Amino acid sequence: MMNWSDGYVADIDYPAAFFPEQGPDHLNIACILNGVEPLPPGRPFTYFELGAGMGLTANILAASHPRGRFFANDFNPAHVASARQLADEAQLENMTQLECSFADLAAGAVDLPPLDYITMYGVYSWITPANRASVVAFIRRYLKPGGIVYVNYNAMPGWSKILPLQRLLLDHANSYPAPRAQQLRQAHALAQQLAQSGAAYFDDNPQLEQSMASLAQDKAGYLAHEYLNSGWQPCYHADVAAELAEAKLDYIGAASLVRAFGDNLSPQQQAVMDGIADARWRETVRDYLLNTSFREDVYVRGARRMSAARQAQWLAQLGLVLTAVPEAALAPAGPEAASAAAAESQRVLAALAAGPRSFAELAPQCAGGLAALARIAAQLVAAGQAACFFLENERSDAAPAHRLNRAIAAQSMLSDHYQALAAPRLGSGLRSGLAQRLVYHCLAQAPAAAPPEREAVCRQVAALLHAHLAVCVPGSPAEAALQALREGLPRTVAAILEHRLPIWRSLNML
C-alpha cells in the first residue's frame, strides 16, 4: 500500500455517484423541518466537499448553484483528474478541484475562504482516528457561524454482527497481495467456504446475508472502499457528536427529511425515549432501539431554534415538484389515519401532475395546513416521487446545468459512468439511467423548437447502445443488461419521452 494513502484504498477507483443529501438546499430544508434556522437561499455562498471522489456530486451542485463557490477535495489524483475534466467540459467557473490530505487542509495548506457548507459522503468511519481529528480541525478552522455540515458513517450497534466479516476480508486481503478485484473474490470465496462448513459465526446471523449478497453482486470499487480500509471503524452517535462538538457543532437531525417527523417506534420504545433528557444519549439509545447501521446526519455551528411562526415563514418559501410518475400515495399505519393521509397525499399528487407548486398553493389540500403538507412532502421525497425546492431557484441561471448535462450525456455514449443529471430548479440533480441519458443526448442535439420524433430517437439510441455492446466482455452481466435494454428499447424510449421529458422540462434540465 502506498504511504500517501494512510491505510485507505487508493489503487482502485470508487464508482462515481450522485448523493442529493449533500445539496445545500436539501440541508437547508432539513434544518427548516427540524425547527432550526437555515442559511438564507439566493445569496452567494461557499461549499466544500471532503473526499469528493470523482466529483459528480460537487459538479452537479456547482452547475445547479451558479451563485455558489464550490470546492471539492480528494487525495486520489486519478479521482481529482476525472472531476476536473468533467468540470472543464461543462465550463464550471465556480468549481475548484483540490488534491490534498485531510491533515494538509486542517493545517491551512490551501488558501480557502470561510465556508457555509462542509459535506462528506463515505468518509468519516472509513478513515483513521488521526484523519477524523484532521476533519474536525478543518471544520473548526473554516466553517462559519451558522454553517452546516453533512456527515454519514457506518453506525453501531447495527454493524456489530458484521465486524468480524470485515476483519476476515481485510486480513485475508493483507495476507494475499493481488489486484483488489481478485482479493475480493478470494476473500468472498473463503467466507462462503466457512459458511458452508458450518462455521458457528454464520449461524443465526441474518444480518450477514445482505453483506454476503453485496460481496457477490456489487462492483469491486465499492466493495474495496467499503471493506478493505485499515482505518475502517463503525461509530456510535455519542462519539461522533462529541468529536464534532470540538468544532462547536450541534446535531440538529437526520438528513432524511421524513425523520424530522419521528420514527416508527412502539409505545414501549417511545416511553424509553421520553425518559431520556440528554439529547446525545437519547439519539444513541434510539440507535439501539432501531439497530441502526448507517447514519446520515446534519450539524450546525451554532444551531438557532425557531418558533412555529418562523418555521411557517420558511415553509412558505418552498415548492414541491414531481420527480417520478405518480403512484399510489404512501399512508401511515391505522385505518382512519391512513385513509385521511392517503386522501391528502393523492390530492397533493393530483395538483403536482399539472406542474410544480408552492407550499402555499398546496397547503389547502391538507387539513393541517403547511405543517401537515411538510410531512406529506417529506414522505413523497422519501418515496422518490417528488422533490422539495426553494422558489428562489426560479431566478437561477440554468446555462451551467445545461452544459454539464450535455457533457454527461455525451460521455454516456462511451460509458455508463456518470449516472445523474443536473436539475437547476431543484438546486440539485436526478439520478438517471443510461437510456435516459442517451435520450437526453439525442434531444440536446436536436433543434430546440423541433418536437421529439419517437422512432428517430429510438434509432439513434439503438446505435449508441450498439457501440456500448461492442466493447462489452462477452457473457458478462453488463452485456446481459445492455441486451435486455436493447430488446425493450421502443417501450423504454416511449416511456422516457412521455413521462421523463415533462419532468426534465419542469425542472429546467433541458
PDB file of C-alpha atoms in Angstrom, residues 50-329:
ATOM      1  CA  LEU A  50     -14.298  16.428   1.622  1.00  0.00           C
ATOM      2  CA  GLY A  51     -13.442  13.106  -0.041  1.00  0.00           C
ATOM      3  CA  ALA A  52     -15.286  14.057  -3.221  1.00  0.00           C
ATOM      4  CA  GLY A  53     -14.198  11.040  -5.268  1.00  0.00           C
ATOM      5  CA  MET A  54     -14.730  11.674  -8.965  1.00  0.00           C
ATOM      6  CA  GLY A  55     -16.631  14.842  -8.174  1.00  0.00           C
ATOM      7  CA  LEU A  56     -20.027  14.043  -9.686  1.00  0.00           C
ATOM      8  CA  THR A  57     -21.998  15.346  -6.700  1.00  0.00           C
ATOM      9  CA  ALA A  58     -19.935  18.518  -6.355  1.00  0.00           C
ATOM     10  CA  ASN A  59     -20.045  19.254 -10.093  1.00  0.00           C
ATOM     11  CA  ILE A  60     -23.821  18.787 -10.278  1.00  0.00           C
ATOM     12  CA  LEU A  61     -24.333  21.040  -7.263  1.00  0.00           C
ATOM     13  CA  ALA A  62     -21.976  23.688  -8.669  1.00  0.00           C
ATOM     14  CA  ALA A  63     -23.785  23.621 -12.026  1.00  0.00           C
ATOM     15  CA  SER A  64     -27.154  23.945 -10.261  1.00  0.00           C
ATOM     16  CA  HIS A  65     -25.962  26.812  -7.999  1.00  0.00           C
ATOM     17  CA  PRO A  66     -24.015  29.291 -10.164  1.00  0.00           C
ATOM     18  CA  ARG A  67     -24.078  31.828  -7.292  1.00  0.00           C
ATOM     19  CA  GLY A  68     -22.203  29.412  -5.030  1.00  0.00           C
ATOM     20  CA  ARG A  69     -18.427  28.960  -4.909  1.00  0.00           C
ATOM     21  CA  PHE A  70     -17.595  25.266  -4.738  1.00  0.00           C
ATOM     22  CA  PHE A  71     -14.510  23.339  -3.653  1.00  0.00           C
ATOM     23  CA  ALA A  72     -14.111  19.567  -3.935  1.00  0.00           C
ATOM     24  CA  ASN A  73     -11.159  17.723  -2.454  1.00  0.00           C
ATOM     25  CA  ASP A  74      -9.870  14.177  -2.787  1.00  0.00           C
ATOM     26  CA  PHE A  75      -6.415  12.786  -2.019  1.00  0.00           C
ATOM     27  CA  ASN A  76      -6.548  10.377  -5.001  1.00  0.00           C
ATOM     28  CA  PRO A  77      -5.075  12.146  -8.059  1.00  0.00           C
ATOM     29  CA  ALA A  78      -6.999   9.943 -10.511  1.00  0.00           C
ATOM     30  CA  HIS A  79     -10.282  10.964  -8.864  1.00  0.00           C
ATOM     31  CA  VAL A  80      -9.328  14.638  -8.947  1.00  0.00           C
ATOM     32  CA  ALA A  81      -8.313  14.472 -12.614  1.00  0.00           C
ATOM     33  CA  SER A  82     -11.679  12.937 -13.563  1.00  0.00           C
ATOM     34  CA  ALA A  83     -13.604  15.508 -11.546  1.00  0.00           C
ATOM     35  CA  ARG A  84     -11.623  18.375 -13.072  1.00  0.00           C
ATOM     36  CA  GLN A  85     -12.139  17.064 -16.606  1.00  0.00           C
ATOM     37  CA  LEU A  86     -15.928  16.985 -16.168  1.00  0.00           C
ATOM     38  CA  ALA A  87     -15.960  20.493 -14.678  1.00  0.00           C
ATOM     39  CA  ASP A  88     -13.830  21.786 -17.553  1.00  0.00           C
ATOM     40  CA  GLU A  89     -16.073  20.205 -20.170  1.00  0.00           C
ATOM     41  CA  ALA A  90     -19.055  21.954 -18.581  1.00  0.00           C
ATOM     42  CA  GLN A  91     -17.111  25.244 -18.164  1.00  0.00           C
ATOM     43  CA  LEU A  92     -17.994  25.454 -14.476  1.00  0.00           C
ATOM     44  CA  GLU A  93     -16.254  28.654 -13.411  1.00  0.00           C
ATOM     45  CA  ASN A  94     -17.408  28.297  -9.774  1.00  0.00           C
ATOM     46  CA  MET A  95     -15.807  24.857  -9.245  1.00  0.00           C
ATOM     47  CA  THR A  96     -12.313  24.285  -7.784  1.00  0.00           C
ATOM     48  CA  GLN A  97     -10.890  20.749  -7.563  1.00  0.00           C
ATOM     49  CA  LEU A  98      -8.179  20.089  -4.965  1.00  0.00           C
ATOM     50  CA  GLU A  99      -5.826  17.197  -4.212  1.00  0.00           C
ATOM     51  CA  CYS A 100      -4.898  17.392  -0.529  1.00  0.00           C
ATOM     52  CA  SER A 101      -4.746  15.226   2.557  1.00  0.00           C
ATOM     53  CA  PHE A 102      -7.075  15.987   5.451  1.00  0.00           C
ATOM     54  CA  ALA A 103      -4.031  16.972   7.504  1.00  0.00           C
ATOM     55  CA  ASP A 104      -2.946  19.496   4.854  1.00  0.00           C
ATOM     56  CA  LEU A 105      -6.405  21.029   4.753  1.00  0.00           C
ATOM     57  CA  ALA A 106      -6.596  21.239   8.542  1.00  0.00           C
ATOM     58  CA  ALA A 107      -3.197  22.951   8.624  1.00  0.00           C
ATOM     59  CA  GLY A 108      -4.319  25.623   6.164  1.00  0.00           C
ATOM     60  CA  ALA A 109      -2.127  24.469   3.263  1.00  0.00           C
ATOM     61  CA  VAL A 110      -4.708  25.847   0.799  1.00  0.00           C
ATOM     62  CA  ASP A 111      -5.971  29.422   0.778  1.00  0.00           C
ATOM     63  CA  LEU A 112      -9.693  28.961   1.440  1.00  0.00           C
ATOM     64  CA  PRO A 113     -12.485  31.377   2.314  1.00  0.00           C
ATOM     65  CA  PRO A 114     -14.753  30.845   5.331  1.00  0.00           C
ATOM     66  CA  LEU A 115     -17.243  28.109   4.408  1.00  0.00           C
ATOM     67  CA  ASP A 116     -21.036  27.954   4.624  1.00  0.00           C
ATOM     68  CA  TYR A 117     -21.327  24.221   3.933  1.00  0.00           C
ATOM     69  CA  ILE A 118     -18.961  21.294   4.506  1.00  0.00           C
ATOM     70  CA  THR A 119     -20.095  17.822   3.436  1.00  0.00           C
ATOM     71  CA  MET A 120     -18.543  14.354   3.280  1.00  0.00           C
ATOM     72  CA  TYR A 121     -20.023  11.109   1.985  1.00  0.00           C
ATOM     73  CA  GLY A 122     -18.478   7.744   2.845  1.00  0.00           C
ATOM     74  CA  VAL A 123     -15.558   9.297   4.721  1.00  0.00           C
ATOM     75  CA  TYR A 124     -15.870   9.550   8.490  1.00  0.00           C
ATOM     76  CA  SER A 125     -15.970   5.898   9.589  1.00  0.00           C
ATOM     77  CA  TRP A 126     -13.663   4.729   6.783  1.00  0.00           C
ATOM     78  CA  ILE A 127     -10.576   6.714   7.804  1.00  0.00           C
ATOM     79  CA  THR A 128      -8.118   6.539  10.715  1.00  0.00           C
ATOM     80  CA  PRO A 129      -8.749   8.333  14.045  1.00  0.00           C
ATOM     81  CA  ALA A 130      -5.943  10.776  13.177  1.00  0.00           C
ATOM     82  CA  ASN A 131      -7.672  11.675   9.917  1.00  0.00           C
ATOM     83  CA  ARG A 132     -11.005  12.075  11.705  1.00  0.00           C
ATOM     84  CA  ALA A 133      -9.270  14.517  14.035  1.00  0.00           C
ATOM     85  CA  SER A 134      -7.984  16.416  10.988  1.00  0.00           C
ATOM     86  CA  VAL A 135     -11.509  16.579   9.563  1.00  0.00           C
ATOM     87  CA  VAL A 136     -12.760  18.096  12.817  1.00  0.00           C
ATOM     88  CA  ALA A 137      -9.842  20.556  12.869  1.00  0.00           C
ATOM     89  CA  PHE A 138     -10.638  21.575   9.277  1.00  0.00           C
ATOM     90  CA  ILE A 139     -14.269  22.226  10.191  1.00  0.00           C
ATOM     91  CA  ARG A 140     -13.226  24.178  13.284  1.00  0.00           C
ATOM     92  CA  ARG A 141     -10.854  26.297  11.180  1.00  0.00           C
ATOM     93  CA  TYR A 142     -13.116  27.145   8.227  1.00  0.00           C
ATOM     94  CA  LEU A 143     -16.847  26.717   8.943  1.00  0.00           C
ATOM     95  CA  LYS A 144     -18.723  29.962   9.508  1.00  0.00           C
ATOM     96  CA  PRO A 145     -21.033  30.502  12.482  1.00  0.00           C
ATOM     97  CA  GLY A 146     -24.398  29.152  11.358  1.00  0.00           C
ATOM     98  CA  GLY A 147     -22.657  26.937   8.776  1.00  0.00           C
ATOM     99  CA  ILE A 148     -23.995  23.470   8.023  1.00  0.00           C
ATOM    100  CA  VAL A 149     -22.172  20.112   7.978  1.00  0.00           C
ATOM    101  CA  TYR A 150     -23.381  16.845   6.456  1.00  0.00           C
ATOM    102  CA  VAL A 151     -21.686  13.643   7.637  1.00  0.00           C
ATOM    103  CA  ASN A 152     -22.568   9.983   7.245  1.00  0.00           C
ATOM    104  CA  TYR A 153     -20.955   6.881   8.682  1.00  0.00           C
ATOM    105  CA  ASN A 154     -21.380   3.192   9.375  1.00  0.00           C
ATOM    106  CA  ALA A 155     -23.028   3.093  12.768  1.00  0.00           C
ATOM    107  CA  MET A 156     -23.145   0.961  15.865  1.00  0.00           C
ATOM    108  CA  PRO A 157     -24.801  -1.161  17.089  1.00  0.00           C
ATOM    109  CA  GLY A 158     -26.111  -2.137  13.648  1.00  0.00           C
ATOM    110  CA  TRP A 159     -22.678  -3.176  12.383  1.00  0.00           C
ATOM    111  CA  SER A 160     -21.790  -5.214  15.470  1.00  0.00           C
ATOM    112  CA  LYS A 161     -22.562  -8.607  13.936  1.00  0.00           C
ATOM    113  CA  ILE A 162     -20.751  -7.773  10.675  1.00  0.00           C
ATOM    114  CA  LEU A 163     -17.484  -6.516  12.218  1.00  0.00           C
ATOM    115  CA  PRO A 164     -15.870  -9.979  12.165  1.00  0.00           C
ATOM    116  CA  LEU A 165     -16.685 -10.383   8.450  1.00  0.00           C
ATOM    117  CA  GLN A 166     -14.944  -7.115   7.609  1.00  0.00           C
ATOM    118  CA  ARG A 167     -11.916  -8.154   9.630  1.00  0.00           C
ATOM    119  CA  LEU A 168     -11.858 -11.510   7.825  1.00  0.00           C
ATOM    120  CA  LEU A 169     -11.896  -9.786   4.414  1.00  0.00           C
ATOM    121  CA  LEU A 170      -9.255  -7.224   5.396  1.00  0.00           C
ATOM    122  CA  ASP A 171      -6.847  -9.737   6.944  1.00  0.00           C
ATOM    123  CA  HIS A 172      -7.245 -12.124   4.011  1.00  0.00           C
ATOM    124  CA  ALA A 173      -6.511  -9.298   1.545  1.00  0.00           C
ATOM    125  CA  ASN A 174      -3.430  -8.231   3.528  1.00  0.00           C
ATOM    126  CA  SER A 175      -2.180 -11.823   3.557  1.00  0.00           C
ATOM    127  CA  TYR A 176      -2.551 -12.363  -0.197  1.00  0.00           C
ATOM    128  CA  PRO A 177      -1.306  -9.361  -2.224  1.00  0.00           C
ATOM    129  CA  ALA A 178      -3.121  -9.194  -5.556  1.00  0.00           C
ATOM    130  CA  PRO A 179      -5.275  -6.768  -7.581  1.00  0.00           C
ATOM    131  CA  ARG A 180      -8.202  -5.600  -5.472  1.00  0.00           C
ATOM    132  CA  ALA A 181     -10.877  -7.353  -7.522  1.00  0.00           C
ATOM    133  CA  GLN A 182      -9.008 -10.637  -7.149  1.00  0.00           C
ATOM    134  CA  GLN A 183      -8.527 -10.103  -3.420  1.00  0.00           C
ATOM    135  CA  LEU A 184     -12.257  -9.567  -3.012  1.00  0.00           C
ATOM    136  CA  ARG A 185     -13.147 -12.690  -4.983  1.00  0.00           C
ATOM    137  CA  GLN A 186     -10.732 -14.785  -2.929  1.00  0.00           C
ATOM    138  CA  ALA A 187     -11.912 -13.348   0.393  1.00  0.00           C
ATOM    139  CA  HIS A 188     -15.551 -13.861  -0.586  1.00  0.00           C
ATOM    140  CA  ALA A 189     -14.776 -17.463  -1.531  1.00  0.00           C
ATOM    141  CA  LEU A 190     -13.217 -18.014   1.899  1.00  0.00           C
ATOM    142  CA  ALA A 191     -16.277 -16.539   3.636  1.00  0.00           C
ATOM    143  CA  GLN A 192     -18.534 -18.826   1.599  1.00  0.00           C
ATOM    144  CA  GLN A 193     -16.359 -21.815   2.486  1.00  0.00           C
ATOM    145  CA  LEU A 194     -16.636 -21.007   6.171  1.00  0.00           C
ATOM    146  CA  ALA A 195     -20.401 -20.599   5.970  1.00  0.00           C
ATOM    147  CA  GLN A 196     -20.827 -23.877   4.090  1.00  0.00           C
ATOM    148  CA  SER A 197     -18.550 -25.726   6.517  1.00  0.00           C
ATOM    149  CA  GLY A 198     -20.826 -24.897   9.431  1.00  0.00           C
ATOM    150  CA  ALA A 199     -18.760 -22.090  10.995  1.00  0.00           C
ATOM    151  CA  ALA A 200     -20.702 -21.023  14.082  1.00  0.00           C
ATOM    152  CA  TYR A 201     -20.224 -17.312  13.304  1.00  0.00           C
ATOM    153  CA  PHE A 202     -22.531 -17.659  10.299  1.00  0.00           C
ATOM    154  CA  ASP A 203     -25.281 -19.414  12.292  1.00  0.00           C
ATOM    155  CA  ASP A 204     -28.345 -17.373  13.240  1.00  0.00           C
ATOM    156  CA  ASN A 205     -26.845 -14.178  11.835  1.00  0.00           C
ATOM    157  CA  PRO A 206     -29.353 -12.872   9.261  1.00  0.00           C
ATOM    158  CA  GLN A 207     -27.562  -9.521   9.016  1.00  0.00           C
ATOM    159  CA  LEU A 208     -24.724 -11.315   7.241  1.00  0.00           C
ATOM    160  CA  GLU A 209     -26.987 -12.281   4.351  1.00  0.00           C
ATOM    161  CA  GLN A 210     -27.095  -8.746   2.958  1.00  0.00           C
ATOM    162  CA  SER A 211     -23.325  -8.337   3.260  1.00  0.00           C
ATOM    163  CA  MET A 212     -22.657 -11.685   1.602  1.00  0.00           C
ATOM    164  CA  ALA A 213     -25.065 -10.802  -1.207  1.00  0.00           C
ATOM    165  CA  SER A 214     -23.266  -7.477  -1.647  1.00  0.00           C
ATOM    166  CA  LEU A 215     -19.916  -9.263  -1.933  1.00  0.00           C
ATOM    167  CA  ALA A 216     -21.351 -11.404  -4.718  1.00  0.00           C
ATOM    168  CA  GLN A 217     -23.076  -8.630  -6.669  1.00  0.00           C
ATOM    169  CA  ASP A 218     -21.593  -5.172  -6.118  1.00  0.00           C
ATOM    170  CA  LYS A 219     -18.722  -3.561  -8.017  1.00  0.00           C
ATOM    171  CA  ALA A 220     -15.175  -4.177  -6.822  1.00  0.00           C
ATOM    172  CA  GLY A 221     -14.522  -0.443  -6.492  1.00  0.00           C
ATOM    173  CA  TYR A 222     -17.339  -0.025  -3.989  1.00  0.00           C
ATOM    174  CA  LEU A 223     -16.531  -3.225  -2.077  1.00  0.00           C
ATOM    175  CA  ALA A 224     -12.828  -2.414  -1.742  1.00  0.00           C
ATOM    176  CA  HIS A 225     -13.578   1.036  -0.327  1.00  0.00           C
ATOM    177  CA  GLU A 226     -16.276  -0.351   1.958  1.00  0.00           C
ATOM    178  CA  TYR A 227     -14.362  -3.269   3.472  1.00  0.00           C
ATOM    179  CA  LEU A 228     -10.602  -3.009   2.868  1.00  0.00           C
ATOM    180  CA  ASN A 229      -9.594   0.262   4.536  1.00  0.00           C
ATOM    181  CA  SER A 230      -7.364  -0.283   7.556  1.00  0.00           C
ATOM    182  CA  GLY A 231      -8.951   2.670   9.385  1.00  0.00           C
ATOM    183  CA  TRP A 232     -12.499   1.330   8.920  1.00  0.00           C
ATOM    184  CA  GLN A 233     -14.457   1.546  12.179  1.00  0.00           C
ATOM    185  CA  PRO A 234     -18.237   1.913  12.673  1.00  0.00           C
ATOM    186  CA  CYS A 235     -19.066   4.693  15.134  1.00  0.00           C
ATOM    187  CA  TYR A 236     -21.575   5.421  17.881  1.00  0.00           C
ATOM    188  CA  HIS A 237     -23.596   8.627  17.567  1.00  0.00           C
ATOM    189  CA  ALA A 238     -22.474   9.786  21.008  1.00  0.00           C
ATOM    190  CA  ASP A 239     -18.805   9.540  19.991  1.00  0.00           C
ATOM    191  CA  VAL A 240     -19.257  11.345  16.669  1.00  0.00           C
ATOM    192  CA  ALA A 241     -21.318  14.093  18.285  1.00  0.00           C
ATOM    193  CA  ALA A 242     -18.632  14.542  20.960  1.00  0.00           C
ATOM    194  CA  GLU A 243     -15.878  14.747  18.344  1.00  0.00           C
ATOM    195  CA  LEU A 244     -17.789  17.283  16.224  1.00  0.00           C
ATOM    196  CA  ALA A 245     -18.604  19.311  19.317  1.00  0.00           C
ATOM    197  CA  GLU A 246     -14.886  20.184  19.342  1.00  0.00           C
ATOM    198  CA  ALA A 247     -15.699  22.274  16.237  1.00  0.00           C
ATOM    199  CA  LYS A 248     -18.722  23.814  18.049  1.00  0.00           C
ATOM    200  CA  LEU A 249     -21.187  21.753  16.023  1.00  0.00           C
ATOM    201  CA  ASP A 250     -24.718  20.988  17.252  1.00  0.00           C
ATOM    202  CA  TYR A 251     -26.575  17.925  15.960  1.00  0.00           C
ATOM    203  CA  ILE A 252     -29.922  19.096  14.569  1.00  0.00           C
ATOM    204  CA  GLY A 253     -31.354  15.966  12.924  1.00  0.00           C
ATOM    205  CA  ALA A 254     -31.109  13.412  10.164  1.00  0.00           C
ATOM    206  CA  ALA A 255     -30.541  14.298   6.516  1.00  0.00           C
ATOM    207  CA  SER A 256     -33.593  12.183   5.698  1.00  0.00           C
ATOM    208  CA  LEU A 257     -36.433  14.717   5.666  1.00  0.00           C
ATOM    209  CA  VAL A 258     -39.031  12.229   6.838  1.00  0.00           C
ATOM    210  CA  ARG A 259     -37.028  11.594  10.025  1.00  0.00           C
ATOM    211  CA  ALA A 260     -37.880  15.138  11.155  1.00  0.00           C
ATOM    212  CA  PHE A 261     -41.358  13.802  11.921  1.00  0.00           C
ATOM    213  CA  GLY A 262     -40.236  10.989  14.202  1.00  0.00           C
ATOM    214  CA  ASP A 263     -39.561   7.274  13.979  1.00  0.00           C
ATOM    215  CA  ASN A 264     -41.912   4.318  13.850  1.00  0.00           C
ATOM    216  CA  LEU A 265     -41.367   3.331  17.471  1.00  0.00           C
ATOM    217  CA  SER A 266     -43.665   1.151  19.540  1.00  0.00           C
ATOM    218  CA  PRO A 267     -45.348   2.744  22.586  1.00  0.00           C
ATOM    219  CA  GLN A 268     -42.888   0.920  24.851  1.00  0.00           C
ATOM    220  CA  GLN A 269     -39.923   2.158  22.806  1.00  0.00           C
ATOM    221  CA  GLN A 270     -41.267   5.712  22.777  1.00  0.00           C
ATOM    222  CA  ALA A 271     -41.620   5.544  26.555  1.00  0.00           C
ATOM    223  CA  VAL A 272     -37.913   4.690  26.804  1.00  0.00           C
ATOM    224  CA  MET A 273     -37.056   7.689  24.617  1.00  0.00           C
ATOM    225  CA  ASP A 274     -39.337  10.022  26.560  1.00  0.00           C
ATOM    226  CA  GLY A 275     -37.447   9.181  29.739  1.00  0.00           C
ATOM    227  CA  ILE A 276     -34.099  10.441  28.403  1.00  0.00           C
ATOM    228  CA  ALA A 277     -33.341  14.145  28.746  1.00  0.00           C
ATOM    229  CA  ASP A 278     -29.802  14.305  27.340  1.00  0.00           C
ATOM    230  CA  ALA A 279     -30.049  14.789  23.553  1.00  0.00           C
ATOM    231  CA  ARG A 280     -26.809  12.982  22.689  1.00  0.00           C
ATOM    232  CA  TRP A 281     -27.610   9.953  24.810  1.00  0.00           C
ATOM    233  CA  ARG A 282     -31.224   9.953  23.593  1.00  0.00           C
ATOM    234  CA  GLU A 283     -30.135   9.703  19.964  1.00  0.00           C
ATOM    235  CA  THR A 284     -27.670   6.928  20.821  1.00  0.00           C
ATOM    236  CA  VAL A 285     -30.381   4.919  22.600  1.00  0.00           C
ATOM    237  CA  ARG A 286     -32.573   5.376  19.517  1.00  0.00           C
ATOM    238  CA  ASP A 287     -29.878   3.586  17.505  1.00  0.00           C
ATOM    239  CA  TYR A 288     -30.106   0.668  19.930  1.00  0.00           C
ATOM    240  CA  LEU A 289     -33.878   0.556  19.563  1.00  0.00           C
ATOM    241  CA  LEU A 290     -33.664   0.507  15.749  1.00  0.00           C
ATOM    242  CA  ASN A 291     -30.319  -1.333  15.451  1.00  0.00           C
ATOM    243  CA  THR A 292     -29.056   1.488  13.221  1.00  0.00           C
ATOM    244  CA  SER A 293     -26.241   0.526  10.858  1.00  0.00           C
ATOM    245  CA  PHE A 294     -25.868   3.751   8.826  1.00  0.00           C
ATOM    246  CA  ARG A 295     -26.382   7.359   9.823  1.00  0.00           C
ATOM    247  CA  GLU A 296     -26.758  10.495   7.689  1.00  0.00           C
ATOM    248  CA  ASP A 297     -26.647  13.497   9.990  1.00  0.00           C
ATOM    249  CA  VAL A 298     -26.838  17.286   9.801  1.00  0.00           C
ATOM    250  CA  TYR A 299     -24.895  19.521  12.186  1.00  0.00           C
ATOM    251  CA  VAL A 300     -24.887  23.306  12.513  1.00  0.00           C
ATOM    252  CA  ARG A 301     -22.248  25.546  14.054  1.00  0.00           C
ATOM    253  CA  GLY A 302     -24.465  27.419  16.488  1.00  0.00           C
ATOM    254  CA  ALA A 303     -27.961  25.989  15.932  1.00  0.00           C
ATOM    255  CA  ARG A 304     -30.724  28.561  16.409  1.00  0.00           C
ATOM    256  CA  ARG A 305     -34.107  27.095  17.235  1.00  0.00           C
ATOM    257  CA  MET A 306     -37.063  28.901  15.732  1.00  0.00           C
ATOM    258  CA  SER A 307     -40.716  29.365  16.591  1.00  0.00           C
ATOM    259  CA  ALA A 308     -43.582  27.675  14.750  1.00  0.00           C
ATOM    260  CA  ALA A 309     -44.436  31.029  13.170  1.00  0.00           C
ATOM    261  CA  ARG A 310     -40.880  31.460  11.881  1.00  0.00           C
ATOM    262  CA  GLN A 311     -40.877  27.888  10.587  1.00  0.00           C
ATOM    263  CA  ALA A 312     -44.109  28.613   8.696  1.00  0.00           C
ATOM    264  CA  GLN A 313     -42.408  31.623   7.064  1.00  0.00           C
ATOM    265  CA  TRP A 314     -39.662  29.333   5.771  1.00  0.00           C
ATOM    266  CA  LEU A 315     -42.086  26.642   4.616  1.00  0.00           C
ATOM    267  CA  ALA A 316     -43.899  29.268   2.538  1.00  0.00           C
ATOM    268  CA  GLN A 317     -40.680  29.761   0.548  1.00  0.00           C
ATOM    269  CA  LEU A 318     -40.651  26.119  -0.588  1.00  0.00           C
ATOM    270  CA  GLY A 319     -42.148  24.333  -3.562  1.00  0.00           C
ATOM    271  CA  LEU A 320     -42.791  20.716  -4.487  1.00  0.00           C
ATOM    272  CA  VAL A 321     -42.387  19.024  -7.869  1.00  0.00           C
ATOM    273  CA  LEU A 322     -42.847  15.509  -9.193  1.00  0.00           C
ATOM    274  CA  THR A 323     -39.677  13.574  -9.996  1.00  0.00           C
ATOM    275  CA  ALA A 324     -41.397  10.311 -10.991  1.00  0.00           C
ATOM    276  CA  VAL A 325     -44.658   9.094 -12.454  1.00  0.00           C
ATOM    277  CA  PRO A 326     -47.274   9.444  -9.678  1.00  0.00           C
ATOM    278  CA  GLU A 327     -48.120   6.230  -7.858  1.00  0.00           C
ATOM    279  CA  ALA A 328     -50.425   5.358  -5.010  1.00  0.00           C
ATOM    280  CA  ALA A 329     -49.591   7.594  -2.076  1.00  0.00           C
TER     281      ALA A 329
END
